[in-house]
Coordinates of C-alpha atoms and ligand atoms in Angstrom, one line a residue:
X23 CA 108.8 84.3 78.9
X24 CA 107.4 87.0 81.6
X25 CA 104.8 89.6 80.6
X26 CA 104.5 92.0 83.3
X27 CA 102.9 95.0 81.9
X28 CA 99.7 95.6 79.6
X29 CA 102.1 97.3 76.7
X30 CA 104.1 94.2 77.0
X31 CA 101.4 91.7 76.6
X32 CA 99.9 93.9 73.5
X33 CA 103.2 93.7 72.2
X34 CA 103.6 89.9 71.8
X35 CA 100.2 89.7 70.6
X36 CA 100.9 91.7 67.7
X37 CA 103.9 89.5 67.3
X38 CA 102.1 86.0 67.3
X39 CA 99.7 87.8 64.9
X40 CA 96.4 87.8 66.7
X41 CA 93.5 89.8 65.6
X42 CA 93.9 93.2 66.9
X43 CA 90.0 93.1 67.8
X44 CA 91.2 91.0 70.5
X45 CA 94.2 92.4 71.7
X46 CA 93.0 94.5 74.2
X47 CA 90.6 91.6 76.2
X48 CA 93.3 89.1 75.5
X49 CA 95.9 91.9 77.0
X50 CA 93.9 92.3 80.2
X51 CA 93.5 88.2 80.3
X52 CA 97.3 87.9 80.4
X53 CA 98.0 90.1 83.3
X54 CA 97.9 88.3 86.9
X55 CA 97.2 90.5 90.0
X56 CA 97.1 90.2 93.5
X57 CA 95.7 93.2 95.0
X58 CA 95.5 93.6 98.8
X59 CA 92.7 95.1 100.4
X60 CA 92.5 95.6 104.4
X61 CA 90.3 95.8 107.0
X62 CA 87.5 94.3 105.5
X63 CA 84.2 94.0 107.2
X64 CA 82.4 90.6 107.2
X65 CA 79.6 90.8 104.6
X66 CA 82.1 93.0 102.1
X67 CA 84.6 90.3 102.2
X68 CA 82.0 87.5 101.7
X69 CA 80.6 89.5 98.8
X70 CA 84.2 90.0 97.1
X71 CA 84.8 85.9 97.9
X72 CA 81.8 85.3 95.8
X73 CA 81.9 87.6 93.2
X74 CA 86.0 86.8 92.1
X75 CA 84.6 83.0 91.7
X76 CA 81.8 84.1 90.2
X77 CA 84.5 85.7 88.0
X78 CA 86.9 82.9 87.9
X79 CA 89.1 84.2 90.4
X80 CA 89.6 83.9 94.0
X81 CA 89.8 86.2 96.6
X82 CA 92.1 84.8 99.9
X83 CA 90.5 85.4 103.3
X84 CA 91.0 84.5 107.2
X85 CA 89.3 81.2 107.8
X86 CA 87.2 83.5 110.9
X87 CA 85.3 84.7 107.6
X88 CA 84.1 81.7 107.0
X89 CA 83.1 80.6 110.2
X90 CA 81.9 83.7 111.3
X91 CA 84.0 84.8 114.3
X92 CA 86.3 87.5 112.4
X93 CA 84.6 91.3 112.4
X94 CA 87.2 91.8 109.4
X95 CA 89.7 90.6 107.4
X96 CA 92.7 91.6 105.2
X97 CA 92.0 90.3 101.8
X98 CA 93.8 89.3 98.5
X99 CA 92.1 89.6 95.3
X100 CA 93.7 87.3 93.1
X101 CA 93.0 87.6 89.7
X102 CA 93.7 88.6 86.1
X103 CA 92.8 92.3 84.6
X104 CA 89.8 91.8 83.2
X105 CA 88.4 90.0 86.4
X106 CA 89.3 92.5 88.6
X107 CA 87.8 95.3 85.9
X108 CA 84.4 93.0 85.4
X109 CA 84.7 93.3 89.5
X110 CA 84.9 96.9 90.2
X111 CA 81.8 97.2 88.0
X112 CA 80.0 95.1 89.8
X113 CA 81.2 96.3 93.3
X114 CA 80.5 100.2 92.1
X115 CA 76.9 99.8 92.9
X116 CA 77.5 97.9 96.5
X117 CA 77.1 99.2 99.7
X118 CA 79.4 98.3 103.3
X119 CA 82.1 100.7 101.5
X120 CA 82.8 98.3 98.4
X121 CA 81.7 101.4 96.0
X122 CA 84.7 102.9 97.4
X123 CA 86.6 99.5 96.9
X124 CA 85.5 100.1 93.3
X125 CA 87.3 103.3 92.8
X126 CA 90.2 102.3 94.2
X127 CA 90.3 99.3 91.9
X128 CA 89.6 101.1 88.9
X129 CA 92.6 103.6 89.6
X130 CA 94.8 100.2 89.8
X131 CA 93.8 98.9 86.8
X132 CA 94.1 102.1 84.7
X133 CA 98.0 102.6 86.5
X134 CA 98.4 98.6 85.2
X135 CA 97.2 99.6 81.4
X136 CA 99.9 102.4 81.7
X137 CA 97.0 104.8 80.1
X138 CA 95.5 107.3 82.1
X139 CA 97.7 106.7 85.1
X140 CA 100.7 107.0 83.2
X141 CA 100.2 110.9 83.5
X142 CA 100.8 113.2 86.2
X143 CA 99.4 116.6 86.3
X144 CA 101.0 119.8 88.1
X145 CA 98.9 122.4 87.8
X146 CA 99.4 121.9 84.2
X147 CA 102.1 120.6 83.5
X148 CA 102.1 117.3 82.4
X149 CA 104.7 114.4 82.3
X150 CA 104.0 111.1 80.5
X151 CA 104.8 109.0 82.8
X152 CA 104.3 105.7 80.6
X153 CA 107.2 106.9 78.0
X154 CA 110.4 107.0 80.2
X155 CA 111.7 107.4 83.5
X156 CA 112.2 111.1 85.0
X157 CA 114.5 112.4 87.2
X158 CA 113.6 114.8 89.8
X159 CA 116.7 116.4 90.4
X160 CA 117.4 117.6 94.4
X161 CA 118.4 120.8 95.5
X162 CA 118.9 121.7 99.2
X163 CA 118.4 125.1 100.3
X164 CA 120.1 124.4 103.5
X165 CA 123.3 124.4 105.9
X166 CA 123.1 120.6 107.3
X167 CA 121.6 118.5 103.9
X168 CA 123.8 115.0 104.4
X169 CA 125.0 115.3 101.2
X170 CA 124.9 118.8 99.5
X171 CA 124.4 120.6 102.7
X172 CA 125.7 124.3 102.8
X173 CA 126.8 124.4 99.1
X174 CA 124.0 126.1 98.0
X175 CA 122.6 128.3 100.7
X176 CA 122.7 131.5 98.9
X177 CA 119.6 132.1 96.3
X178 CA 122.2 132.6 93.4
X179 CA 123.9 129.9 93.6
X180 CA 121.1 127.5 94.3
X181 CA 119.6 129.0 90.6
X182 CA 122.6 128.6 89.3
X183 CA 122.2 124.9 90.2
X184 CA 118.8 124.9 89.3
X185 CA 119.7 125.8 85.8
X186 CA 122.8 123.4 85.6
X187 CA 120.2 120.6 86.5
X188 CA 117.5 121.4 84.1
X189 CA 120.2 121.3 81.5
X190 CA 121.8 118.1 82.8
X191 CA 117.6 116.8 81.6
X192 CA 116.1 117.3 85.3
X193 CA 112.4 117.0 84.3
X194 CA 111.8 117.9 88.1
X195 CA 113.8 120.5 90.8
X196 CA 112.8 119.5 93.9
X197 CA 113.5 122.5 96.4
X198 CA 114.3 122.0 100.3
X199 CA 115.1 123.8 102.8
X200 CA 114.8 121.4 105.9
X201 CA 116.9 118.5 106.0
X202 CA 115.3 115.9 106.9
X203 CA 118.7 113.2 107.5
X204 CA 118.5 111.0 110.5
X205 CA 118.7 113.0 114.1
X206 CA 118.0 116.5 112.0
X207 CA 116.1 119.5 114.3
X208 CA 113.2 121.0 112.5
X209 CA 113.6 124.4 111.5
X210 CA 111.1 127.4 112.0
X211 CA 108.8 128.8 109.4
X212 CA 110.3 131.7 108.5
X213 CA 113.6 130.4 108.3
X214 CA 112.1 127.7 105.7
X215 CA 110.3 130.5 103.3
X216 CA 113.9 132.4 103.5
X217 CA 115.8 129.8 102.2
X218 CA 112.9 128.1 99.3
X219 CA 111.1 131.4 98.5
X220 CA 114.1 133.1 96.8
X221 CA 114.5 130.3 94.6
X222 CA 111.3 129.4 93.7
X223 CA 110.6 132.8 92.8
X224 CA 114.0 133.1 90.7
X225 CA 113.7 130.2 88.8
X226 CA 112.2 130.6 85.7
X227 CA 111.4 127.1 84.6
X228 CA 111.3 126.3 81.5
X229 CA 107.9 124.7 79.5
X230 CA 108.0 121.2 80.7
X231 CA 110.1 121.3 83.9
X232 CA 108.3 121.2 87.1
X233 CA 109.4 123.2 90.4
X234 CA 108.6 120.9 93.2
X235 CA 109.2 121.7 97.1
X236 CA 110.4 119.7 99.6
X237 CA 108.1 120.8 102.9
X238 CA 105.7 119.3 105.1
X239 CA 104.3 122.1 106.2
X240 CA 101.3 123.4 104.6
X241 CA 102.3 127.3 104.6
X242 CA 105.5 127.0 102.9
X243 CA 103.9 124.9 100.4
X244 CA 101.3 127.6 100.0
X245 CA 103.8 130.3 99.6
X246 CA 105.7 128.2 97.6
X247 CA 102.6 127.8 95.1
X248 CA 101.9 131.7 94.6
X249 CA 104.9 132.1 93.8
X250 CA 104.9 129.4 91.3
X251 CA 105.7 125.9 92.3
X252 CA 103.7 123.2 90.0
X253 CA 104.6 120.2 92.9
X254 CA 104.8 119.7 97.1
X255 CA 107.0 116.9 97.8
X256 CA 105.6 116.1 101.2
X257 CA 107.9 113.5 103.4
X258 CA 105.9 113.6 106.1
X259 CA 102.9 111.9 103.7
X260 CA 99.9 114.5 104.8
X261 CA 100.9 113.2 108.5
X262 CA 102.5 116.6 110.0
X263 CA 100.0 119.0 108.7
X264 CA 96.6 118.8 108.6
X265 CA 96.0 122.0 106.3
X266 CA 98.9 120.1 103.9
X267 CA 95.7 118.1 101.7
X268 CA 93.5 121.4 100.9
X269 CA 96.5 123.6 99.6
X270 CA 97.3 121.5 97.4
X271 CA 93.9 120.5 96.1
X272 CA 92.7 124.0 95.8
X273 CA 95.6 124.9 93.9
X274 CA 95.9 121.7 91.9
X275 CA 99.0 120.9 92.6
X276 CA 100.9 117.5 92.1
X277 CA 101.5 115.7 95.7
X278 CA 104.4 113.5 96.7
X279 CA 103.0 111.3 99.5
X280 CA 106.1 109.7 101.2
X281 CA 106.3 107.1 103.9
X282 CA 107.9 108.3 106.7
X283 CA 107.8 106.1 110.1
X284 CA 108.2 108.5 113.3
X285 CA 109.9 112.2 113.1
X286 CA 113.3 112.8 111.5
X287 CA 114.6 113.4 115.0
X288 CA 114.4 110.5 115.9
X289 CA 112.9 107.5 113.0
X290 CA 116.4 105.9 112.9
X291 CA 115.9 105.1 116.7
X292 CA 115.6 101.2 116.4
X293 CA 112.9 100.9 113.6
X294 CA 111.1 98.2 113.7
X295 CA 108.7 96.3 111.1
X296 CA 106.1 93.4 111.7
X297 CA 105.4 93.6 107.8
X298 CA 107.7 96.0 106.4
X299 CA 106.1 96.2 103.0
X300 CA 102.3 95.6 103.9
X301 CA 103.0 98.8 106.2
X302 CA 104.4 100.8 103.8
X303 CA 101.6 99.9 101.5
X304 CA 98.8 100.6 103.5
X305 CA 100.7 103.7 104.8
X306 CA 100.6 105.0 101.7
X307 CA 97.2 104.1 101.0
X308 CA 95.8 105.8 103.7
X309 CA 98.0 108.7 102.4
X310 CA 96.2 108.8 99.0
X311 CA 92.7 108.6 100.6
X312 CA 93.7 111.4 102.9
X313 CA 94.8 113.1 99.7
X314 CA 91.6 112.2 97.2
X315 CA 89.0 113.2 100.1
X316 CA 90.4 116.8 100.6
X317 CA 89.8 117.2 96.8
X318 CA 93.4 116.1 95.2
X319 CA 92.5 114.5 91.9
X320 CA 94.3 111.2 91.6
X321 CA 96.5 112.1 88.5
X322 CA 98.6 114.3 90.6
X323 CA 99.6 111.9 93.2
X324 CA 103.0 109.8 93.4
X325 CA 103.9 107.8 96.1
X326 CA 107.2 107.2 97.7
X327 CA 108.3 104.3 100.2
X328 CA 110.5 107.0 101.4
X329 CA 114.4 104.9 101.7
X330 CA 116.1 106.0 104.4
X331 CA 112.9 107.2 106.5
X332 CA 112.8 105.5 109.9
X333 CA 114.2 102.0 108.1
X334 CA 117.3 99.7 108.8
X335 CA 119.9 99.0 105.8
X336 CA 118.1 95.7 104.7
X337 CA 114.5 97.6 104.9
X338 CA 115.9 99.7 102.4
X339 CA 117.2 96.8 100.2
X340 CA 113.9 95.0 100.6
X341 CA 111.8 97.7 99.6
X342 CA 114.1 98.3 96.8
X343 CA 113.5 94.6 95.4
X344 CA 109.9 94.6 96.7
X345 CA 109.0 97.8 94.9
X346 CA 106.7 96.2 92.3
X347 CA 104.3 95.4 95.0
X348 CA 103.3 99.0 95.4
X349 CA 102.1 99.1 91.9
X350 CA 99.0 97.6 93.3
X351 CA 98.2 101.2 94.7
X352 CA 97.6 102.7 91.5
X353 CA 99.8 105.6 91.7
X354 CA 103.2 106.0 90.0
X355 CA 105.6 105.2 92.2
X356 CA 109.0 107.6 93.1
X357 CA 112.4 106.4 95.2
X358 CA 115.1 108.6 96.6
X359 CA 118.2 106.1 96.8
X360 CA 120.3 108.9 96.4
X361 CA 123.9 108.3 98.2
X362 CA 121.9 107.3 101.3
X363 CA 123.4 105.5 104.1
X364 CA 122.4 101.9 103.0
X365 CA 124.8 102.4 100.4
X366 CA 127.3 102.7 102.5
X367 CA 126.9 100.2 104.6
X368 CA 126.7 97.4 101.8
X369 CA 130.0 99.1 99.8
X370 CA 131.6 100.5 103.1
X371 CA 131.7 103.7 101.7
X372 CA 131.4 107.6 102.7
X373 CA 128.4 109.8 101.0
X374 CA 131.1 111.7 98.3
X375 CA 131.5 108.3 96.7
X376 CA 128.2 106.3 96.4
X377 CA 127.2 107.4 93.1
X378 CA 127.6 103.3 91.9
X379 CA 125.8 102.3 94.4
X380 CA 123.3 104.6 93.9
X381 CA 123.1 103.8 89.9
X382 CA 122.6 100.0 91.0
X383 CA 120.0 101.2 93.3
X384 CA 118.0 103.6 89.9
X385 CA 118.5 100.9 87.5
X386 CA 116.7 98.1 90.1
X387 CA 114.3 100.8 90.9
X388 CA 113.2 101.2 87.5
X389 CA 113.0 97.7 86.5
X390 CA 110.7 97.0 89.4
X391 CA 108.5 99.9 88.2
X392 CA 109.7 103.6 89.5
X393 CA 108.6 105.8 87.5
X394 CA 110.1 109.2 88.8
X395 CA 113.9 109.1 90.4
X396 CA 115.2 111.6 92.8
X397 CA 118.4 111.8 92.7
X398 CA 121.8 114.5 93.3
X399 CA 123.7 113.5 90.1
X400 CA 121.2 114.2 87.2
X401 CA 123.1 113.8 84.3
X402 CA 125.2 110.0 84.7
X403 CA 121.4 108.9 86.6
X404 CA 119.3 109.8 83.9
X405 CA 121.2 107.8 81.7
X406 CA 121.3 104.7 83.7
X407 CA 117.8 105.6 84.4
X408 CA 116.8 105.3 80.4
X409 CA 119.1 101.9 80.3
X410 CA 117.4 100.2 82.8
X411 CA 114.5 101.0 80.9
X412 CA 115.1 100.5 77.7
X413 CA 116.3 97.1 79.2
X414 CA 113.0 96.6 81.4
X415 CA 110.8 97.0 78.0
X416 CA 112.7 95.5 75.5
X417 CA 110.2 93.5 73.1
X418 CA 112.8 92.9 70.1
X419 CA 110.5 95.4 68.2
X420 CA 113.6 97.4 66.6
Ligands
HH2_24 N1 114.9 111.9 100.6 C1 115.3 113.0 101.2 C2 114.6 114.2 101.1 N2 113.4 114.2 100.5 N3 111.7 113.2 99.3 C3 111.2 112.0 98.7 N4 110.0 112.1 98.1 N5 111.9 110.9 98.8 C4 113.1 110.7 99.4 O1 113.7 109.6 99.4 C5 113.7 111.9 100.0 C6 112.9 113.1 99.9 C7 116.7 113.0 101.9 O2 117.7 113.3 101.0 P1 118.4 114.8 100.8 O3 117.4 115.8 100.4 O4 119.5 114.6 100.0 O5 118.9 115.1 102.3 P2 118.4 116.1 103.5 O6 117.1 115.5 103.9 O7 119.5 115.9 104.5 O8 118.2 117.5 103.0

């Protein structure tokens, strides 16, 4: 059998009836990792070499390490929980940036035991994460949205959807009013904060249900939070704003970081990958950093691989069966598969009819670890959302 996650490997250990004083150090021996760390200077990665032997691990290197001619190196850590735990101790007290390192690792390894990192925090409201998937339900405030473009334009209808989604079980409303599609024009700030304002303010969520808005820029997210959004779904990932970090730390907001790669003008303009995942993931990284130094406490932050954002079809299927690999950054992770163009060019099909597709696309997502799911249909998604789930954790414990 495959154990992938810590409750999983707690689980069988209560089943093969091991002493429970031991299932939390034998839980942490039976999960493998291979953590990626780049850019590492000379000594730091020499240190790290030593250390995971020391520990009984291995760290993998460029061969200009050992013979001195690199300046740096990407690295992988390779090793089970409690090595890499006993490691971040031990690195915590380093210098050449490897108490940073030590963070970073601890965040990981918290995000693997599905404890602390299974929560995220919105200015207060709180979703468990680690209990079942949640659906983050969209709503576009706009004329030219690919999909539910012009439908919802004026403020009482979109509330009326609002409400139709929260009772369809939307733990999240995510709120745009910019399209982002391939080859879509920006739109000015006023015209933004006309369209999202009216329905942020309207909606009265209820306990529980978090308003999230769809912006990259920092002043609509800033309106958007005094008048009482909990959540900024940024798809530019901290990139188009430089004031986007410090709204939404001072106001303790949660933070979307999404990979994006170029403008939405123009990022379907021949995209191109060397290393499609390592670029997302380091992306993304760099995202989170951005995010923690401005003051953004790491249980608000989700990441996003962002399908559809300056990637070819096949990126999008890769990253889709690749997703587990960005559990190594310690954040839950989000997709937005929802009746985007991949899926219609593997079915052949126009965007009024991809909701299989896009279920196929959810339950994958959640097997390979997504933890929130953004989605246009709420109701029939949710459901194959807590499926794949229930599938995905199965121990035989009924
Ligand atoms: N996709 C869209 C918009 N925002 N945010 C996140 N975090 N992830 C996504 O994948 C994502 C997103 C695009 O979809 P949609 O809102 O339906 O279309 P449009 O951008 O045309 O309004």
């Amino acid at each position: 059998m495959g154990i992938e996650t810590y409750p999983q490997a707690r689980e069988e250990l209560k089943r093969i009836g091991v002493d429970p004083r031991a299932w939390e150090i034998l839980a942490q021996k039976a999960l493998h990792l291979v953590v990626k760390v780049e850019k590492v200077s000379l000594p730091a990665a020499n240190i790290l070499k030593q250390e995971m032997l020391g520990l009984g691990g291995d760290a993998a290197l460029a061969r200009g390490v050992i013979t001195g001619e690199a300046k740096s190196s990407d690295l992988l850590l390779l090793g089970n929980l409690r090595q890499l735990d006993k490691l971040s101790e031990k690195l915590s007290h380093q210098p050449f940036g490897l108490d940073g390192l030590a963070q970073d690792l601890k965040g990981t390894i918290e995000q693997y035991k599905e404890e602390k990192g299974g929560l995220l925090d919105c200015r207060g409201r709180v979703l468990d994460l680690s209990r079942r998937p949640h659906i983050m339900g969209v709503l576009n405030v706009t004329p030219d949205s690919f999909s539910d473009g012009g439908r919802y334009l004026d403020p009482q209808l979109a509330l009326r959807r609002a409400e139709q989604l929260i009772e369809e079980g939307a733990d999240i409303i995510d709120i745009g009013g910019e399209s982002t599609r391939p080859g879509a024009d920006p739109v000015s700030l006023s015209e933004e904060l006309g369209r999202v304002l009216p329905v942020v303010e309207g909606l009265s969520s209820p306990e529980g249900v978090i308003i999230s808005v769809d912006t990259y820029k920092s002043q609509v997210a800033q309106r958007a939070i005094d008048a009482g959004a909990h959540l900024i779904n940024d798809p530019s990932g901290l990139r188009f704003d430089s004031q986007m970090a410090q709204v939404i730390a001072r106001a303790g907001a949660g933070l979307v970081i999404m990979h994006i790669k170029g403008k939405p003008k123009d990022m379907q303009v021949n995209p191109q990958y060397d290393d499609l995942m390592g670029e997302i993931y380091s992306w993304l990284d760099q995202g989170a950093q951005l995010a923690l130094q401005a003051g953004v406490a790491r249980e608000r932050i989700v990441v996003d691989p962002g399908i559809g954002f300056g990637k070819r079809p096949q990126d999008n299927l890769v990253i889709l069966r690749r997703l587990d690999e960005l559990k190594g950054l310690g954040y839950p992770i989000l997709i937005g598969p929802s009746r985007k163009s991949f899926i219609g060019e593997v079915l052949g099909l126009p965007v009024e009819d991809r909701l299989e597709g896009t279920a196929a696309a959810v339950a994958l997502g959640v097997a390979k670890g997504a933890k929130i799911l953004r989605v246009h249909d709420v109701k029939g998604l949710g459901r194959v959302a807590r499926m794949a789930y229930a599938i995905a954790e199965a121990d035989g414990a009924f």
